[in-house]
PDB file of N, CA and C in Angstrom:
ATOM      1  N   ASP A   1      36.088   5.977 149.029  1.00  0.00           N
ATOM      2  CA  ASP A   1      35.157   6.081 150.086  1.00  0.00           C
ATOM      3  C   ASP A   1      35.158   6.005 151.444  1.00  0.00           C
ATOM      4  N   HIS A   2      35.854   4.977 151.779  1.00  0.00           N
ATOM      5  CA  HIS A   2      36.039   4.691 153.069  1.00  0.00           C
ATOM      6  C   HIS A   2      37.095   5.462 153.643  1.00  0.00           C
ATOM      7  N   LEU A   3      38.179   5.677 152.886  1.00  0.00           N
ATOM      8  CA  LEU A   3      39.225   6.626 153.225  1.00  0.00           C
ATOM      9  C   LEU A   3      38.842   8.088 153.722  1.00  0.00           C
ATOM     10  N   GLN A   4      37.912   8.710 152.735  1.00  0.00           N
ATOM     11  CA  GLN A   4      37.438   9.892 153.021  1.00  0.00           C
ATOM     12  C   GLN A   4      36.635  10.091 154.312  1.00  0.00           C
ATOM     13  N   ASP A   5      35.748   9.077 154.471  1.00  0.00           N
ATOM     14  CA  ASP A   5      34.993   8.868 155.830  1.00  0.00           C
ATOM     15  C   ASP A   5      35.914   8.699 156.957  1.00  0.00           C
ATOM     16  N   THR A   6      37.055   7.879 156.936  1.00  0.00           N
ATOM     17  CA  THR A   6      37.930   7.894 157.840  1.00  0.00           C
ATOM     18  C   THR A   6      38.428   9.246 158.253  1.00  0.00           C
ATOM     19  N   MET A   7      38.890  10.045 157.190  1.00  0.00           N
ATOM     20  CA  MET A   7      39.812  11.425 157.337  1.00  0.00           C
ATOM     21  C   MET A   7      38.771  12.323 157.775  1.00  0.00           C
ATOM     22  N   TRP A   8      37.477  12.309 157.342  1.00  0.00           N
ATOM     23  CA  TRP A   8      36.494  13.249 158.105  1.00  0.00           C
ATOM     24  C   TRP A   8      36.323  12.875 159.474  1.00  0.00           C
ATOM     25  N   ASN A   9      36.051  11.712 159.836  1.00  0.00           N
ATOM     26  CA  ASN A   9      35.841  11.471 161.119  1.00  0.00           C
ATOM     27  C   ASN A   9      37.063  11.859 162.093  1.00  0.00           C
ATOM     28  N   LEU A  10      38.380  11.463 161.610  1.00  0.00           N
ATOM     29  CA  LEU A  10      39.408  12.008 162.279  1.00  0.00           C
ATOM     30  C   LEU A  10      39.522  13.388 162.513  1.00  0.00           C
ATOM     31  N   LEU A  11      39.309  14.243 161.582  1.00  0.00           N
ATOM     32  CA  LEU A  11      39.177  15.492 161.509  1.00  0.00           C
ATOM     33  C   LEU A  11      38.075  16.083 162.517  1.00  0.00           C
ATOM     34  N   VAL A  12      37.009  15.549 162.311  1.00  0.00           N
ATOM     35  CA  VAL A  12      35.926  16.208 163.152  1.00  0.00           C
ATOM     36  C   VAL A  12      35.705  15.639 164.450  1.00  0.00           C
ATOM     37  N   ARG A  13      35.899  14.452 164.568  1.00  0.00           N
ATOM     38  CA  ARG A  13      35.644  13.892 165.987  1.00  0.00           C
ATOM     39  C   ARG A  13      37.162  13.748 166.672  1.00  0.00           C
ATOM     40  N   GLY A  14      38.277  13.547 165.969  1.00  0.00           N
ATOM     41  CA  GLY A  14      39.635  13.675 166.669  1.00  0.00           C
ATOM     42  C   GLY A  14      40.148  15.166 166.901  1.00  0.00           C
ATOM     43  N   ALA A  15      40.220  15.931 165.977  1.00  0.00           N
ATOM     44  CA  ALA A  15      40.926  17.197 165.931  1.00  0.00           C
ATOM     45  C   ALA A  15      39.936  18.201 166.344  1.00  0.00           C
ATOM     46  N   PHE A  16      38.773  18.200 165.977  1.00  0.00           N
ATOM     47  CA  PHE A  16      37.944  19.265 166.409  1.00  0.00           C
ATOM     48  C   PHE A  16      37.118  18.858 167.704  1.00  0.00           C
ATOM     49  N   LEU A  17      37.282  17.793 168.177  1.00  0.00           N
ATOM     50  CA  LEU A  17      36.878  17.065 169.294  1.00  0.00           C
ATOM     51  C   LEU A  17      35.330  17.210 169.396  1.00  0.00           C
ATOM     52  N   ASP A  18      34.531  16.850 168.225  1.00  0.00           N
ATOM     53  CA  ASP A  18      33.224  16.804 168.123  1.00  0.00           C
ATOM     54  C   ASP A  18      32.860  15.122 168.272  1.00  0.00           C
ATOM     55  N   GLY A  19      32.511  14.919 169.546  1.00  0.00           N
ATOM     56  CA  GLY A  19      32.217  13.430 169.807  1.00  0.00           C
ATOM     57  C   GLY A  19      33.385  12.374 169.942  1.00  0.00           C
ATOM     58  N   PRO A  20      34.564  12.734 170.530  1.00  0.00           N
ATOM     59  CA  PRO A  20      35.684  11.809 170.466  1.00  0.00           C
ATOM     60  C   PRO A  20      35.186  10.386 171.488  1.00  0.00           C
ATOM     61  N   ARG A  21      34.282  10.447 172.258  1.00  0.00           N
ATOM     62  CA  ARG A  21      33.801   9.432 173.167  1.00  0.00           C
ATOM     63  C   ARG A  21      32.978   8.339 172.130  1.00  0.00           C
ATOM     64  N   THR A  22      32.280   8.939 171.104  1.00  0.00           N
ATOM     65  CA  THR A  22      31.732   8.010 170.211  1.00  0.00           C
ATOM     66  C   THR A  22      32.759   7.266 169.342  1.00  0.00           C
ATOM     67  N   MET A  23      33.484   8.211 168.895  1.00  0.00           N
ATOM     68  CA  MET A  23      34.514   7.458 167.909  1.00  0.00           C
ATOM     69  C   MET A  23      35.269   6.419 168.738  1.00  0.00           C
ATOM     70  N   GLY A  24      35.816   6.813 170.051  1.00  0.00           N
ATOM     71  CA  GLY A  24      36.630   5.749 170.922  1.00  0.00           C
ATOM     72  C   GLY A  24      35.705   4.447 170.988  1.00  0.00           C
ATOM     73  N   ALA A  25      34.471   4.609 171.281  1.00  0.00           N
ATOM     74  CA  ALA A  25      33.678   3.601 171.430  1.00  0.00           C
ATOM     75  C   ALA A  25      33.671   2.832 170.103  1.00  0.00           C
ATOM     76  N   ASN A  26      33.434   3.373 168.919  1.00  0.00           N
ATOM     77  CA  ASN A  26      33.570   2.490 167.920  1.00  0.00           C
ATOM     78  C   ASN A  26      35.018   2.062 167.603  1.00  0.00           C
ATOM     79  N   ILE A  27      35.988   2.544 167.885  1.00  0.00           N
ATOM     80  CA  ILE A  27      37.273   2.027 167.646  1.00  0.00           C
ATOM     81  C   ILE A  27      37.315   0.903 168.776  1.00  0.00           C
ATOM     82  N   LEU A  28      36.972   0.784 170.063  1.00  0.00           N
ATOM     83  CA  LEU A  28      36.970  -0.130 170.732  1.00  0.00           C
ATOM     84  C   LEU A  28      36.074  -1.470 170.449  1.00  0.00           C
ATOM     85  N   GLN A  29      35.282  -1.058 169.660  1.00  0.00           N
ATOM     86  CA  GLN A  29      34.457  -2.441 169.116  1.00  0.00           C
ATOM     87  C   GLN A  29      35.287  -3.039 168.046  1.00  0.00           C
ATOM     88  N   VAL A  30      35.932  -2.446 167.238  1.00  0.00           N
ATOM     89  CA  VAL A  30      36.673  -2.905 166.138  1.00  0.00           C
ATOM     90  C   VAL A  30      37.866  -3.707 166.761  1.00  0.00           C
ATOM     91  N   LYS A  31      38.812  -2.600 167.218  1.00  0.00           N
ATOM     92  CA  LYS A  31      40.215  -3.215 167.813  1.00  0.00           C
ATOM     93  C   LYS A  31      40.516  -2.466 168.988  1.00  0.00           C
ATOM     94  N   ALA A  32      40.623  -2.981 169.977  1.00  0.00           N
ATOM     95  CA  ALA A  32      40.630  -2.322 171.322  1.00  0.00           C
ATOM     96  C   ALA A  32      42.259  -1.493 171.383  1.00  0.00           C
ATOM     97  N   ALA A  33      43.200  -2.250 170.888  1.00  0.00           N
ATOM     98  CA  ALA A  33      44.628  -1.875 170.724  1.00  0.00           C
ATOM     99  C   ALA A  33      44.638  -0.409 170.099  1.00  0.00           C
ATOM    100  N   MET A  34      43.728  -0.268 169.207  1.00  0.00           N
ATOM    101  CA  MET A  34      43.702   1.036 168.438  1.00  0.00           C
ATOM    102  C   MET A  34      43.279   2.296 169.094  1.00  0.00           C
ATOM    103  N   ILE A  35      42.803   2.118 170.282  1.00  0.00           N
ATOM    104  CA  ILE A  35      42.232   3.234 171.185  1.00  0.00           C
ATOM    105  C   ILE A  35      43.487   3.875 171.455  1.00  0.00           C
ATOM    106  N   LEU A  36      44.702   3.500 171.704  1.00  0.00           N
ATOM    107  CA  LEU A  36      45.860   4.284 172.243  1.00  0.00           C
ATOM    108  C   LEU A  36      46.450   5.021 170.804  1.00  0.00           C
ATOM    109  N   VAL A  37      46.302   4.463 169.751  1.00  0.00           N
ATOM    110  CA  VAL A  37      46.618   5.415 168.500  1.00  0.00           C
ATOM    111  C   VAL A  37      45.730   6.582 168.608  1.00  0.00           C
ATOM    112  N   PHE A  38      44.416   6.317 168.773  1.00  0.00           N
ATOM    113  CA  PHE A  38      43.546   7.398 168.669  1.00  0.00           C
ATOM    114  C   PHE A  38      43.852   8.326 169.708  1.00  0.00           C
ATOM    115  N   VAL A  39      44.259   8.077 171.034  1.00  0.00           N
ATOM    116  CA  VAL A  39      44.360   8.822 172.233  1.00  0.00           C
ATOM    117  C   VAL A  39      45.687   9.740 171.765  1.00  0.00           C
ATOM    118  N   VAL A  40      46.860   9.065 171.256  1.00  0.00           N
ATOM    119  CA  VAL A  40      47.922   9.907 170.791  1.00  0.00           C
ATOM    120  C   VAL A  40      47.494  10.874 169.593  1.00  0.00           C
ATOM    121  N   PHE A  41      46.627  10.381 168.727  1.00  0.00           N
ATOM    122  CA  PHE A  41      46.305  11.355 167.727  1.00  0.00           C
ATOM    123  C   PHE A  41      45.730  12.611 168.466  1.00  0.00           C
ATOM    124  N   LEU A  42      44.547  12.322 169.231  1.00  0.00           N
ATOM    125  CA  LEU A  42      43.872  13.590 169.890  1.00  0.00           C
ATOM    126  C   LEU A  42      44.874  14.453 170.674  1.00  0.00           C
ATOM    127  N   TRP A  43      45.767  13.954 171.376  1.00  0.00           N
ATOM    128  CA  TRP A  43      46.865  14.872 171.964  1.00  0.00           C
ATOM    129  C   TRP A  43      47.861  15.282 170.911  1.00  0.00           C
ATOM    130  N   ILE A  44      48.174  14.801 169.911  1.00  0.00           N
ATOM    131  CA  ILE A  44      48.719  15.769 169.071  1.00  0.00           C
ATOM    132  C   ILE A  44      47.962  16.704 168.240  1.00  0.00           C
ATOM    133  N   SER A  45      46.878  16.410 167.956  1.00  0.00           N
ATOM    134  CA  SER A  45      46.121  17.135 167.276  1.00  0.00           C
ATOM    135  C   SER A  45      45.656  18.473 167.945  1.00  0.00           C
ATOM    136  N   ALA A  46      45.601  18.108 169.472  1.00  0.00           N
ATOM    137  CA  ALA A  46      45.185  19.146 170.464  1.00  0.00           C
ATOM    138  C   ALA A  46      46.246  20.449 170.522  1.00  0.00           C
ATOM    139  N   LEU A  47      47.633  19.598 170.498  1.00  0.00           N
ATOM    140  CA  LEU A  47      48.616  20.553 170.808  1.00  0.00           C
ATOM    141  C   LEU A  47      48.948  21.075 169.526  1.00  0.00           C
ATOM    142  N   MET A  48      48.953  20.898 168.318  1.00  0.00           N
ATOM    143  CA  MET A  48      48.991  21.552 167.238  1.00  0.00           C
ATOM    144  C   MET A  48      48.044  22.553 167.070  1.00  0.00           C
ATOM    145  N   ILE A  49      47.009  22.383 167.282  1.00  0.00           N
ATOM    146  CA  ILE A  49      45.856  23.368 167.237  1.00  0.00           C
ATOM    147  C   ILE A  49      46.042  24.574 168.299  1.00  0.00           C
ATOM    148  N   LEU A  50      46.551  24.102 169.568  1.00  0.00           N
ATOM    149  CA  LEU A  50      46.854  25.224 170.641  1.00  0.00           C
ATOM    150  C   LEU A  50      47.999  25.879 170.014  1.00  0.00           C
ATOM    151  N   ASN A  51      49.077  25.427 169.481  1.00  0.00           N
ATOM    152  CA  ASN A  51      50.419  25.985 168.953  1.00  0.00           C
ATOM    153  C   ASN A  51      50.066  26.808 167.834  1.00  0.00           C
ATOM    154  N   MET A  52      49.087  26.687 167.032  1.00  0.00           N
ATOM    155  CA  MET A  52      48.613  27.669 165.736  1.00  0.00           C
ATOM    156  C   MET A  52      47.859  28.731 166.507  1.00  0.00           C
ATOM    157  N   LEU A  53      47.130  28.456 167.580  1.00  0.00           N
ATOM    158  CA  LEU A  53      46.431  29.632 168.237  1.00  0.00           C
ATOM    159  C   LEU A  53      47.384  30.459 168.994  1.00  0.00           C
ATOM    160  N   VAL A  54      48.230  29.979 169.604  1.00  0.00           N
ATOM    161  CA  VAL A  54      49.376  30.668 170.332  1.00  0.00           C
ATOM    162  C   VAL A  54      50.172  31.461 169.177  1.00  0.00           C
ATOM    163  N   GLY A  55      50.565  30.894 168.225  1.00  0.00           N
ATOM    164  CA  GLY A  55      51.110  31.843 167.068  1.00  0.00           C
ATOM    165  C   GLY A  55      50.253  32.914 166.602  1.00  0.00           C
ATOM    166  N   LEU A  56      49.123  32.652 166.366  1.00  0.00           N
ATOM    167  CA  LEU A  56      48.140  33.836 165.859  1.00  0.00           C
ATOM    168  C   LEU A  56      48.259  34.816 166.978  1.00  0.00           C
ATOM    169  N   LEU A  57      47.943  34.461 168.212  1.00  0.00           N
ATOM    170  CA  LEU A  57      47.786  35.342 169.265  1.00  0.00           C
ATOM    171  C   LEU A  57      49.272  36.193 169.169  1.00  0.00           C
ATOM    172  N   CYS A  58      50.320  35.567 169.142  1.00  0.00           N
ATOM    173  CA  CYS A  58      51.679  36.212 169.197  1.00  0.00           C
ATOM    174  C   CYS A  58      51.795  37.259 168.004  1.00  0.00           C
ATOM    175  N   ASP A  59      51.245  36.880 167.051  1.00  0.00           N
ATOM    176  CA  ASP A  59      51.219  37.815 165.815  1.00  0.00           C
ATOM    177  C   ASP A  59      50.336  39.027 165.922  1.00  0.00           C
ATOM    178  N   VAL A  60      49.232  38.674 166.730  1.00  0.00           N
ATOM    179  CA  VAL A  60      48.222  39.845 166.796  1.00  0.00           C
ATOM    180  C   VAL A  60      49.039  40.759 167.859  1.00  0.00           C
ATOM    181  N   VAL A  61      49.491  40.364 169.045  1.00  0.00           N
ATOM    182  CA  VAL A  61      49.923  41.108 169.882  1.00  0.00           C
ATOM    183  C   VAL A  61      51.218  42.074 169.365  1.00  0.00           C
ATOM    184  N   GLU A  62      52.123  41.436 168.463  1.00  0.00           N
ATOM    185  CA  GLU A  62      53.087  42.110 167.882  1.00  0.00           C
ATOM    186  C   GLU A  62      52.607  43.187 167.075  1.00  0.00           C
ATOM    187  N   GLY A  63      51.680  42.908 166.447  1.00  0.00           N
ATOM    188  CA  GLY A  63      51.066  43.839 165.422  1.00  0.00           C
ATOM    189  C   GLY A  63      50.466  45.066 166.094  1.00  0.00           C
ATOM    190  N   VAL A  64      49.773  44.717 167.289  1.00  0.00           N
ATOM    191  CA  VAL A  64      49.203  45.836 168.213  1.00  0.00           C
ATOM    192  C   VAL A  64      50.373  46.683 168.637  1.00  0.00           C
ATOM    193  N   ALA A  65      51.375  46.088 169.043  1.00  0.00           N
ATOM    194  CA  ALA A  65      52.527  46.675 169.958  1.00  0.00           C
ATOM    195  C   ALA A  65      53.236  47.586 168.965  1.00  0.00           C
ATOM    196  N   ALA A  66      53.434  47.069 167.679  1.00  0.00           N
ATOM    197  CA  ALA A  66      53.963  48.036 166.904  1.00  0.00           C
ATOM    198  C   ALA A  66      53.192  49.252 166.312  1.00  0.00           C
ATOM    199  N   ALA A  67      51.868  49.100 166.351  1.00  0.00           N
ATOM    200  CA  ALA A  67      51.110  50.169 166.046  1.00  0.00           C
ATOM    201  C   ALA A  67      51.019  51.140 166.855  1.00  0.00           C
ATOM    202  N   GLU A  68      51.033  50.529 168.142  1.00  0.00           N
ATOM    203  CA  GLU A  68      50.881  51.645 169.453  1.00  0.00           C
ATOM    204  C   GLU A  68      52.389  52.281 169.606  1.00  0.00           C
ATOM    205  N   LYS A  69      53.360  51.587 169.398  1.00  0.00           N
ATOM    206  CA  LYS A  69      54.713  52.186 169.276  1.00  0.00           C
ATOM    207  C   LYS A  69      54.776  53.443 168.165  1.00  0.00           C
ATOM    208  N   GLU A  70      54.377  53.002 167.019  1.00  0.00           N
ATOM    209  CA  GLU A  70      54.326  54.118 165.977  1.00  0.00           C
ATOM    210  C   GLU A  70      53.512  55.368 166.472  1.00  0.00           C
ATOM    211  N   LYS A  71      52.318  54.912 167.064  1.00  0.00           N
ATOM    212  CA  LYS A  71      51.440  55.983 167.447  1.00  0.00           C
ATOM    213  C   LYS A  71      52.075  57.010 168.492  1.00  0.00           C
ATOM    214  N   ALA A  72      52.797  56.357 169.341  1.00  0.00           N
ATOM    215  CA  ALA A  72      53.354  56.981 170.568  1.00  0.00           C
ATOM    216  C   ALA A  72      54.486  57.771 170.068  1.00  0.00           C
ATOM    217  N   MET A  73      55.084  57.206 169.134  1.00  0.00           N
ATOM    218  CA  MET A  73      56.205  58.050 168.480  1.00  0.00           C
ATOM    219  C   MET A  73      55.608  59.172 167.765  1.00  0.00           C
ATOM    220  N   VAL A  74      54.695  59.097 166.946  1.00  0.00           N
ATOM    221  CA  VAL A  74      53.974  60.450 166.315  1.00  0.00           C
ATOM    222  C   VAL A  74      53.726  61.153 167.394  1.00  0.00           C
ATOM    223  N   SER A  75      53.039  61.004 168.301  1.00  0.00           N
ATOM    224  CA  SER A  75      52.399  61.661 169.341  1.00  0.00           C
ATOM    225  C   SER A  75      53.609  62.559 169.960  1.00  0.00           C
ATOM    226  N   TYR A  76      54.806  62.027 170.200  1.00  0.00           N
ATOM    227  CA  TYR A  76      55.848  62.473 170.892  1.00  0.00           C
ATOM    228  C   TYR A  76      56.367  63.633 170.074  1.00  0.00           C
ATOM    229  N   VAL A  77      56.635  63.164 168.784  1.00  0.00           N
ATOM    230  CA  VAL A  77      57.247  64.188 167.789  1.00  0.00           C
ATOM    231  C   VAL A  77      56.292  65.427 167.516  1.00  0.00           C
ATOM    232  N   LYS A  78      54.981  65.137 167.495  1.00  0.00           N
ATOM    233  CA  LYS A  78      53.973  66.200 167.310  1.00  0.00           C
ATOM    234  C   LYS A  78      53.786  67.118 168.599  1.00  0.00           C
ATOM    235  N   SER A  79      54.054  66.497 169.758  1.00  0.00           N
ATOM    236  CA  SER A  79      54.038  67.327 170.957  1.00  0.00           C
ATOM    237  C   SER A  79      55.299  68.387 170.868  1.00  0.00           C
ATOM    238  N   ARG A  80      56.409  67.751 170.559  1.00  0.00           N
ATOM    239  CA  ARG A  80      57.719  68.338 170.688  1.00  0.00           C
ATOM    240  C   ARG A  80      57.546  69.615 169.648  1.00  0.00           C
ATOM    241  N   LEU A  81      57.273  69.348 168.353  1.00  0.00           N
ATOM    242  CA  LEU A  81      57.486  70.179 167.217  1.00  0.00           C
ATOM    243  C   LEU A  81      56.194  71.008 167.097  1.00  0.00           C
ATOM    244  N   ILE A  82      55.157  70.873 167.724  1.00  0.00           N
ATOM    245  CA  ILE A  82      53.933  71.874 167.376  1.00  0.00           C
ATOM    246  C   ILE A  82      54.177  73.393 167.602  1.00  0.00           C
ATOM    247  N   GLY A  83      54.615  73.550 168.733  1.00  0.00           N
ATOM    248  CA  GLY A  83      55.380  74.866 169.211  1.00  0.00           C
ATOM    249  C   GLY A  83      56.094  75.355 168.320  1.00  0.00           C
ATOM    250  N   VAL A  84      57.088  74.812 167.814  1.00  0.00           N
ATOM    251  CA  VAL A  84      58.107  75.207 167.134  1.00  0.00           C
ATOM    252  C   VAL A  84      57.607  75.533 165.727  1.00  0.00           C
ATOM    253  N   LEU A  85      56.709  74.583 165.091  1.00  0.00           N
ATOM    254  CA  LEU A  85      56.051  74.933 163.988  1.00  0.00           C
ATOM    255  C   LEU A  85      55.250  76.059 163.750  1.00  0.00           C
ATOM    256  N   GLU A  86      54.266  76.166 164.891  1.00  0.00           N
ATOM    257  CA  GLU A  86      53.511  77.444 164.981  1.00  0.00           C
ATOM    258  C   GLU A  86      54.312  78.626 165.064  1.00  0.00           C
ATOM    259  N   ALA A  87      55.361  78.580 165.836  1.00  0.00           N
ATOM    260  CA  ALA A  87      56.062  79.910 165.761  1.00  0.00           C
ATOM    261  C   ALA A  87      56.965  80.197 164.348  1.00  0.00           C
ATOM    262  N   LEU A  88      57.175  79.149 163.754  1.00  0.00           N
ATOM    263  CA  LEU A  88      58.055  79.437 162.350  1.00  0.00           C
ATOM    264  C   LEU A  88      56.767  79.770 161.205  1.00  0.00           C
ATOM    265  N   ASP A  89      55.675  79.461 161.648  1.00  0.00           N
ATOM    266  CA  ASP A  89      54.573  79.829 160.448  1.00  0.00           C
ATOM    267  C   ASP A  89      54.472  81.153 160.167  1.00  0.00           C
ATOM    268  N   GLU A  90      55.230  81.822 159.476  1.00  0.00           N
ATOM    269  CA  GLU A  90      55.275  83.165 159.464  1.00  0.00           C
ATOM    270  C   GLU A  90      54.038  83.690 158.681  1.00  0.00           C
ATOM    271  N   ASP A  91      53.638  83.127 157.811  1.00  0.00           N
ATOM    272  CA  ASP A  91      52.353  83.602 157.163  1.00  0.00           C
ATOM    273  C   ASP A  91      51.051  83.294 157.803  1.00  0.00           C
ATOM    274  N   GLY A  92      51.005  82.333 158.843  1.00  0.00           N
ATOM    275  CA  GLY A  92      49.961  82.057 159.517  1.00  0.00           C
ATOM    276  C   GLY A  92      48.898  80.991 158.733  1.00  0.00           C
ATOM    277  N   ASN A  93      49.428  80.544 157.790  1.00  0.00           N
ATOM    278  CA  ASN A  93      48.466  79.725 156.996  1.00  0.00           C
ATOM    279  C   ASN A  93      48.070  78.159 157.376  1.00  0.00           C
ATOM    280  N   GLY A  94      48.864  77.881 158.217  1.00  0.00           N
ATOM    281  CA  GLY A  94      48.738  76.664 158.887  1.00  0.00           C
ATOM    282  C   GLY A  94      49.815  75.476 158.105  1.00  0.00           C
ATOM    283  N   THR A  95      50.367  75.887 157.002  1.00  0.00           N
ATOM    284  CA  THR A  95      51.383  74.977 156.520  1.00  0.00           C
ATOM    285  C   THR A  95      52.702  75.629 156.481  1.00  0.00           C
ATOM    286  N   ILE A  96      53.722  74.649 156.224  1.00  0.00           N
ATOM    287  CA  ILE A  96      55.086  75.200 156.162  1.00  0.00           C
ATOM    288  C   ILE A  96      55.831  75.172 154.956  1.00  0.00           C
ATOM    289  N   SER A  97      56.366  76.374 154.641  1.00  0.00           N
ATOM    290  CA  SER A  97      57.089  76.397 153.149  1.00  0.00           C
ATOM    291  C   SER A  97      58.242  75.960 153.343  1.00  0.00           C
ATOM    292  N   LYS A  98      59.209  76.080 152.142  1.00  0.00           N
ATOM    293  CA  LYS A  98      60.485  75.509 152.289  1.00  0.00           C
ATOM    294  C   LYS A  98      61.371  76.263 153.090  1.00  0.00           C
ATOM    295  N   ASP A  99      61.243  77.806 152.991  1.00  0.00           N
ATOM    296  CA  ASP A  99      61.950  78.538 153.937  1.00  0.00           C
ATOM    297  C   ASP A  99      61.892  78.239 155.364  1.00  0.00           C
ATOM    298  N   GLU A 100      60.387  78.171 155.760  1.00  0.00           N
ATOM    299  CA  GLU A 100      60.063  77.779 157.299  1.00  0.00           C
ATOM    300  C   GLU A 100      60.851  76.497 157.562  1.00  0.00           C
ATOM    301  N   PHE A 101      60.880  75.470 156.725  1.00  0.00           N
ATOM    302  CA  PHE A 101      61.466  74.142 156.853  1.00  0.00           C
ATOM    303  C   PHE A 101      62.734  74.309 156.997  1.00  0.00           C
ATOM    304  N   MET A 102      63.484  75.130 156.244  1.00  0.00           N
ATOM    305  CA  MET A 102      65.064  75.338 156.420  1.00  0.00           C
ATOM    306  C   MET A 102      65.200  76.152 157.814  1.00  0.00           C
ATOM    307  N   GLN A 103      64.375  77.020 158.284  1.00  0.00           N
ATOM    308  CA  GLN A 103      64.631  77.512 159.494  1.00  0.00           C
ATOM    309  C   GLN A 103      64.342  76.526 160.643  1.00  0.00           C
ATOM    310  N   LEU A 104      63.584  75.395 160.514  1.00  0.00           N
ATOM    311  CA  LEU A 104      63.109  74.447 161.508  1.00  0.00           C
ATOM    312  C   LEU A 104      64.428  73.685 161.554  1.00  0.00           C
ATOM    313  N   LEU A 105      65.259  73.508 160.226  1.00  0.00           N
ATOM    314  CA  LEU A 105      66.404  72.402 160.398  1.00  0.00           C
ATOM    315  C   LEU A 105      67.579  73.280 161.120  1.00  0.00           C
ATOM    316  N   ASP A 106      67.491  74.481 161.467  1.00  0.00           N
ATOM    317  CA  ASP A 106      68.479  75.289 162.268  1.00  0.00           C
ATOM    318  C   ASP A 106      68.286  75.108 163.651  1.00  0.00           C
ATOM    319  N   ILE A 107      67.164  74.521 164.110  1.00  0.00           N
ATOM    320  CA  ILE A 107      66.712  74.569 165.568  1.00  0.00           C
ATOM    321  C   ILE A 107      67.223  73.151 166.075  1.00  0.00           C
ATOM    322  N   PRO A 108      68.214  73.037 166.924  1.00  0.00           N
ATOM    323  CA  PRO A 108      68.829  71.661 167.260  1.00  0.00           C
ATOM    324  C   PRO A 108      67.475  70.716 167.889  1.00  0.00           C
ATOM    325  N   GLU A 109      66.652  71.259 168.815  1.00  0.00           N
ATOM    326  CA  GLU A 109      65.772  70.425 169.356  1.00  0.00           C
ATOM    327  C   GLU A 109      64.925  70.050 168.623  1.00  0.00           C
ATOM    328  N   ALA A 110      64.470  70.691 167.401  1.00  0.00           N
ATOM    329  CA  ALA A 110      63.704  70.179 166.247  1.00  0.00           C
ATOM    330  C   ALA A 110      64.202  69.022 165.698  1.00  0.00           C
ATOM    331  N   VAL A 111      65.457  69.215 165.209  1.00  0.00           N
ATOM    332  CA  VAL A 111      66.158  68.289 164.527  1.00  0.00           C
ATOM    333  C   VAL A 111      66.314  66.917 165.363  1.00  0.00           C
ATOM    334  N   GLU A 112      66.561  67.079 166.708  1.00  0.00           N
ATOM    335  CA  GLU A 112      66.721  65.953 167.552  1.00  0.00           C
ATOM    336  C   GLU A 112      65.339  65.288 167.632  1.00  0.00           C
ATOM    337  N   SER A 113      64.302  65.948 167.565  1.00  0.00           N
ATOM    338  CA  SER A 113      62.831  65.352 167.512  1.00  0.00           C
ATOM    339  C   SER A 113      62.601  64.599 166.282  1.00  0.00           C
ATOM    340  N   LEU A 114      63.163  64.997 165.073  1.00  0.00           N
ATOM    341  CA  LEU A 114      62.742  64.612 163.751  1.00  0.00           C
ATOM    342  C   LEU A 114      63.532  63.130 163.657  1.00  0.00           C
ATOM    343  N   GLN A 115      64.729  63.161 164.451  1.00  0.00           N
ATOM    344  CA  GLN A 115      65.720  61.874 164.253  1.00  0.00           C
ATOM    345  C   GLN A 115      64.985  60.759 165.084  1.00  0.00           C
TER     346      GLN A 115
END
């Protein structure tokens, strides 16, 4: 029971910084030398939490950058090919047939855009 209370107090008051002053005062009453250990724990836990938050932020930024890059690439290809595809759409139905696609592959600019 005491171990669970100790771990809970270290988590809440030490890592989450919910009343470290109260915890420090309690530690000083029991053994003054242990306050140094508590301060080291505060620093290490704060740095670990900051490290996790920075990692999460980097992951989110990387995901957004990849999505934006993909969106820009699709927009680029679409802008380059839309005129060519409209010109090749012989039946005017807004879709491309196999023959129309084969004609598209004969246009070097279109092939370059697709790559």
